[in-house]
């Protein structure tokens, strides 16, 4: 069975608190983690291992290769919309 690999190409962050920034360690995971599917299980796992509460948004726009994650930054919830780039087929 042939499967694509994906990597985050671009991230758009949305939060109620406009001064809240995406932590550097979160962006490091986003920039480097290769994913086996558009549900980004490897990113969810890595961020969870770093202590973040994170969940995949099942209504993500998979047909547009956009994966959405909710992540808690302190007491605020942030939505990360990730434009995914197909890398290869394995």
PDB file of N, CA and C in Angstrom, residues 7-8 10-13 20-33 35 42-55 69-74 76 78-82:
ATOM      1  N   UNK A   7       4.776  17.090   5.760  1.00  0.00           N
ATOM      2  CA  UNK A   7       5.463  17.993   6.674  1.00  0.00           C
ATOM      3  C   UNK A   7       4.728  19.318   6.651  1.00  0.00           C
ATOM      4  N   UNK A   8       4.746  20.025   7.774  1.00  0.00           N
ATOM      5  CA  UNK A   8       4.088  21.324   7.857  1.00  0.00           C
ATOM      6  C   UNK A   8       4.841  22.320   6.982  1.00  0.00           C
ATOM      7  N   UNK A  10       3.309  25.626   6.451  1.00  0.00           N
ATOM      8  CA  UNK A  10       2.971  26.936   6.997  1.00  0.00           C
ATOM      9  C   UNK A  10       1.990  26.756   8.145  1.00  0.00           C
ATOM     10  N   UNK A  11       2.055  27.628   9.163  1.00  0.00           N
ATOM     11  CA  UNK A  11       1.151  27.570  10.312  1.00  0.00           C
ATOM     12  C   UNK A  11       0.482  28.922  10.497  1.00  0.00           C
ATOM     13  N   UNK A  12      -0.838  28.896  10.670  1.00  0.00           N
ATOM     14  CA  UNK A  12      -1.596  30.094  11.039  1.00  0.00           C
ATOM     15  C   UNK A  12      -2.183  29.837  12.417  1.00  0.00           C
ATOM     16  N   UNK A  13      -1.882  30.703  13.372  1.00  0.00           N
ATOM     17  CA  UNK A  13      -2.352  30.545  14.748  1.00  0.00           C
ATOM     18  C   UNK A  13      -3.482  31.518  15.022  1.00  0.00           C
ATOM     19  N   UNK A  20      -0.747  36.491  22.510  1.00  0.00           N
ATOM     20  CA  UNK A  20      -0.217  35.149  22.731  1.00  0.00           C
ATOM     21  C   UNK A  20       0.542  34.667  21.497  1.00  0.00           C
ATOM     22  N   UNK A  21       1.765  34.199  21.704  1.00  0.00           N
ATOM     23  CA  UNK A  21       2.601  33.702  20.612  1.00  0.00           C
ATOM     24  C   UNK A  21       2.724  32.191  20.693  1.00  0.00           C
ATOM     25  N   UNK A  22       2.958  31.568  19.552  1.00  0.00           N
ATOM     26  CA  UNK A  22       3.216  30.132  19.517  1.00  0.00           C
ATOM     27  C   UNK A  22       4.598  29.915  20.132  1.00  0.00           C
ATOM     28  N   UNK A  23       4.700  29.075  21.171  1.00  0.00           N
ATOM     29  CA  UNK A  23       6.005  28.825  21.787  1.00  0.00           C
ATOM     30  C   UNK A  23       7.011  28.269  20.780  1.00  0.00           C
ATOM     31  N   UNK A  24       8.271  28.635  20.979  1.00  0.00           N
ATOM     32  CA  UNK A  24       9.338  28.219  20.067  1.00  0.00           C
ATOM     33  C   UNK A  24       9.438  26.701  19.966  1.00  0.00           C
ATOM     34  N   UNK A  25       9.289  25.986  21.093  1.00  0.00           N
ATOM     35  CA  UNK A  25       9.412  24.529  21.043  1.00  0.00           C
ATOM     36  C   UNK A  25       8.269  23.896  20.248  1.00  0.00           C
ATOM     37  N   UNK A  26       7.097  24.540  20.241  1.00  0.00           N
ATOM     38  CA  UNK A  26       5.978  24.056  19.428  1.00  0.00           C
ATOM     39  C   UNK A  26       6.314  24.249  17.953  1.00  0.00           C
ATOM     40  N   UNK A  27       6.831  25.408  17.602  1.00  0.00           N
ATOM     41  CA  UNK A  27       7.199  25.664  16.208  1.00  0.00           C
ATOM     42  C   UNK A  27       8.334  24.740  15.757  1.00  0.00           C
ATOM     43  N   UNK A  28       9.264  24.427  16.652  1.00  0.00           N
ATOM     44  CA  UNK A  28      10.341  23.503  16.299  1.00  0.00           C
ATOM     45  C   UNK A  28       9.774  22.142  15.901  1.00  0.00           C
ATOM     46  N   UNK A  29       8.792  21.653  16.661  1.00  0.00           N
ATOM     47  CA  UNK A  29       8.146  20.382  16.322  1.00  0.00           C
ATOM     48  C   UNK A  29       7.440  20.510  14.979  1.00  0.00           C
ATOM     49  N   UNK A  30       6.711  21.603  14.795  1.00  0.00           N
ATOM     50  CA  UNK A  30       5.968  21.802  13.549  1.00  0.00           C
ATOM     51  C   UNK A  30       6.896  21.827  12.336  1.00  0.00           C
ATOM     52  N   UNK A  31       8.062  22.443  12.483  1.00  0.00           N
ATOM     53  CA  UNK A  31       8.979  22.594  11.353  1.00  0.00           C
ATOM     54  C   UNK A  31       9.732  21.321  11.014  1.00  0.00           C
ATOM     55  N   UNK A  32       9.912  20.426  11.980  1.00  0.00           N
ATOM     56  CA  UNK A  32      10.795  19.290  11.749  1.00  0.00           C
ATOM     57  C   UNK A  32      10.108  17.926  11.672  1.00  0.00           C
ATOM     58  N   UNK A  33       8.913  17.798  12.227  1.00  0.00           N
ATOM     59  CA  UNK A  33       8.283  16.483  12.328  1.00  0.00           C
ATOM     60  C   UNK A  33       7.671  16.035  11.000  1.00  0.00           C
ATOM     61  N   UNK A  35       5.135  13.525   9.129  1.00  0.00           N
ATOM     62  CA  UNK A  35       3.888  12.874   9.550  1.00  0.00           C
ATOM     63  C   UNK A  35       3.458  11.818   8.543  1.00  0.00           C
ATOM     64  N   UNK A  42       2.030  12.172  14.698  1.00  0.00           N
ATOM     65  CA  UNK A  42       3.376  12.359  15.237  1.00  0.00           C
ATOM     66  C   UNK A  42       3.530  13.725  15.900  1.00  0.00           C
ATOM     67  N   UNK A  43       2.911  14.748  15.342  1.00  0.00           N
ATOM     68  CA  UNK A  43       2.967  16.081  15.963  1.00  0.00           C
ATOM     69  C   UNK A  43       2.197  16.071  17.268  1.00  0.00           C
ATOM     70  N   UNK A  44       1.012  15.478  17.273  1.00  0.00           N
ATOM     71  CA  UNK A  44       0.222  15.393  18.505  1.00  0.00           C
ATOM     72  C   UNK A  44       1.028  14.680  19.587  1.00  0.00           C
ATOM     73  N   UNK A  45       1.671  13.574  19.224  1.00  0.00           N
ATOM     74  CA  UNK A  45       2.462  12.810  20.197  1.00  0.00           C
ATOM     75  C   UNK A  45       3.639  13.627  20.730  1.00  0.00           C
ATOM     76  N   UNK A  46       4.383  14.293  19.845  1.00  0.00           N
ATOM     77  CA  UNK A  46       5.550  15.073  20.270  1.00  0.00           C
ATOM     78  C   UNK A  46       5.143  16.228  21.190  1.00  0.00           C
ATOM     79  N   UNK A  47       4.076  16.942  20.827  1.00  0.00           N
ATOM     80  CA  UNK A  47       3.640  18.056  21.671  1.00  0.00           C
ATOM     81  C   UNK A  47       3.119  17.564  23.017  1.00  0.00           C
ATOM     82  N   UNK A  48       2.451  16.419  23.020  1.00  0.00           N
ATOM     83  CA  UNK A  48       1.986  15.828  24.284  1.00  0.00           C
ATOM     84  C   UNK A  48       3.172  15.450  25.163  1.00  0.00           C
ATOM     85  N   UNK A  49       4.228  14.920  24.545  1.00  0.00           N
ATOM     86  CA  UNK A  49       5.432  14.555  25.305  1.00  0.00           C
ATOM     87  C   UNK A  49       6.107  15.791  25.908  1.00  0.00           C
ATOM     88  N   UNK A  50       5.920  16.947  25.271  1.00  0.00           N
ATOM     89  CA  UNK A  50       6.479  18.194  25.805  1.00  0.00           C
ATOM     90  C   UNK A  50       5.587  18.791  26.893  1.00  0.00           C
ATOM     91  N   UNK A  51       4.441  18.151  27.163  1.00  0.00           N
ATOM     92  CA  UNK A  51       3.569  18.600  28.242  1.00  0.00           C
ATOM     93  C   UNK A  51       2.383  19.445  27.807  1.00  0.00           C
ATOM     94  N   UNK A  52       2.176  19.598  26.507  1.00  0.00           N
ATOM     95  CA  UNK A  52       1.041  20.382  26.020  1.00  0.00           C
ATOM     96  C   UNK A  52      -0.200  19.506  25.914  1.00  0.00           C
ATOM     97  N   UNK A  53      -1.344  20.104  26.213  1.00  0.00           N
ATOM     98  CA  UNK A  53      -2.618  19.439  25.940  1.00  0.00           C
ATOM     99  C   UNK A  53      -2.976  19.803  24.510  1.00  0.00           C
ATOM    100  N   UNK A  54      -3.036  18.808  23.654  1.00  0.00           N
ATOM    101  CA  UNK A  54      -3.240  19.056  22.225  1.00  0.00           C
ATOM    102  C   UNK A  54      -4.236  18.033  21.680  1.00  0.00           C
ATOM    103  N   UNK A  55      -5.061  18.483  20.751  1.00  0.00           N
ATOM    104  CA  UNK A  55      -5.991  17.560  20.106  1.00  0.00           C
ATOM    105  C   UNK A  55      -6.165  17.954  18.648  1.00  0.00           C
ATOM    106  N   UNK A  69      -5.082  21.804  14.724  1.00  0.00           N
ATOM    107  CA  UNK A  69      -4.833  21.314  16.078  1.00  0.00           C
ATOM    108  C   UNK A  69      -5.250  22.376  17.082  1.00  0.00           C
ATOM    109  N   UNK A  70      -5.826  21.943  18.189  1.00  0.00           N
ATOM    110  CA  UNK A  70      -6.077  22.816  19.331  1.00  0.00           C
ATOM    111  C   UNK A  70      -5.000  22.511  20.364  1.00  0.00           C
ATOM    112  N   UNK A  71      -4.377  23.557  20.901  1.00  0.00           N
ATOM    113  CA  UNK A  71      -3.321  23.373  21.892  1.00  0.00           C
ATOM    114  C   UNK A  71      -3.529  24.387  23.014  1.00  0.00           C
ATOM    115  N   UNK A  72      -3.304  23.947  24.238  1.00  0.00           N
ATOM    116  CA  UNK A  72      -3.406  24.835  25.393  1.00  0.00           C
ATOM    117  C   UNK A  72      -2.044  25.478  25.637  1.00  0.00           C
ATOM    118  N   UNK A  73      -2.036  26.811  25.657  1.00  0.00           N
ATOM    119  CA  UNK A  73      -0.844  27.591  25.981  1.00  0.00           C
ATOM    120  C   UNK A  73      -1.186  28.301  27.287  1.00  0.00           C
ATOM    121  N   UNK A  74      -0.683  27.782  28.394  1.00  0.00           N
ATOM    122  CA  UNK A  74      -1.099  28.294  29.701  1.00  0.00           C
ATOM    123  C   UNK A  74      -2.579  28.004  29.891  1.00  0.00           C
ATOM    124  N   UNK A  76      -4.900  29.546  27.933  1.00  0.00           N
ATOM    125  CA  UNK A  76      -5.544  29.907  26.667  1.00  0.00           C
ATOM    126  C   UNK A  76      -5.477  28.770  25.653  1.00  0.00           C
ATOM    127  N   UNK A  78      -5.355  27.677  21.759  1.00  0.00           N
ATOM    128  CA  UNK A  78      -4.909  28.227  20.483  1.00  0.00           C
ATOM    129  C   UNK A  78      -5.213  27.220  19.383  1.00  0.00           C
ATOM    130  N   UNK A  79      -5.710  27.715  18.261  1.00  0.00           N
ATOM    131  CA  UNK A  79      -5.949  26.887  17.087  1.00  0.00           C
ATOM    132  C   UNK A  79      -4.781  27.065  16.136  1.00  0.00           C
ATOM    133  N   UNK A  80      -4.180  25.949  15.736  1.00  0.00           N
ATOM    134  CA  UNK A  80      -3.081  25.977  14.772  1.00  0.00           C
ATOM    135  C   UNK A  80      -3.566  25.320  13.494  1.00  0.00           C
ATOM    136  N   UNK A  81      -3.695  26.101  12.432  1.00  0.00           N
ATOM    137  CA  UNK A  81      -4.055  25.573  11.111  1.00  0.00           C
ATOM    138  C   UNK A  81      -2.758  25.364  10.348  1.00  0.00           C
ATOM    139  N   UNK A  82      -2.490  24.119  10.006  1.00  0.00           N
ATOM    140  CA  UNK A  82      -1.221  23.753   9.392  1.00  0.00           C
ATOM    141  C   UNK A  82      -1.428  23.354   7.940  1.00  0.00           C
TER     142      UNK A  82
END
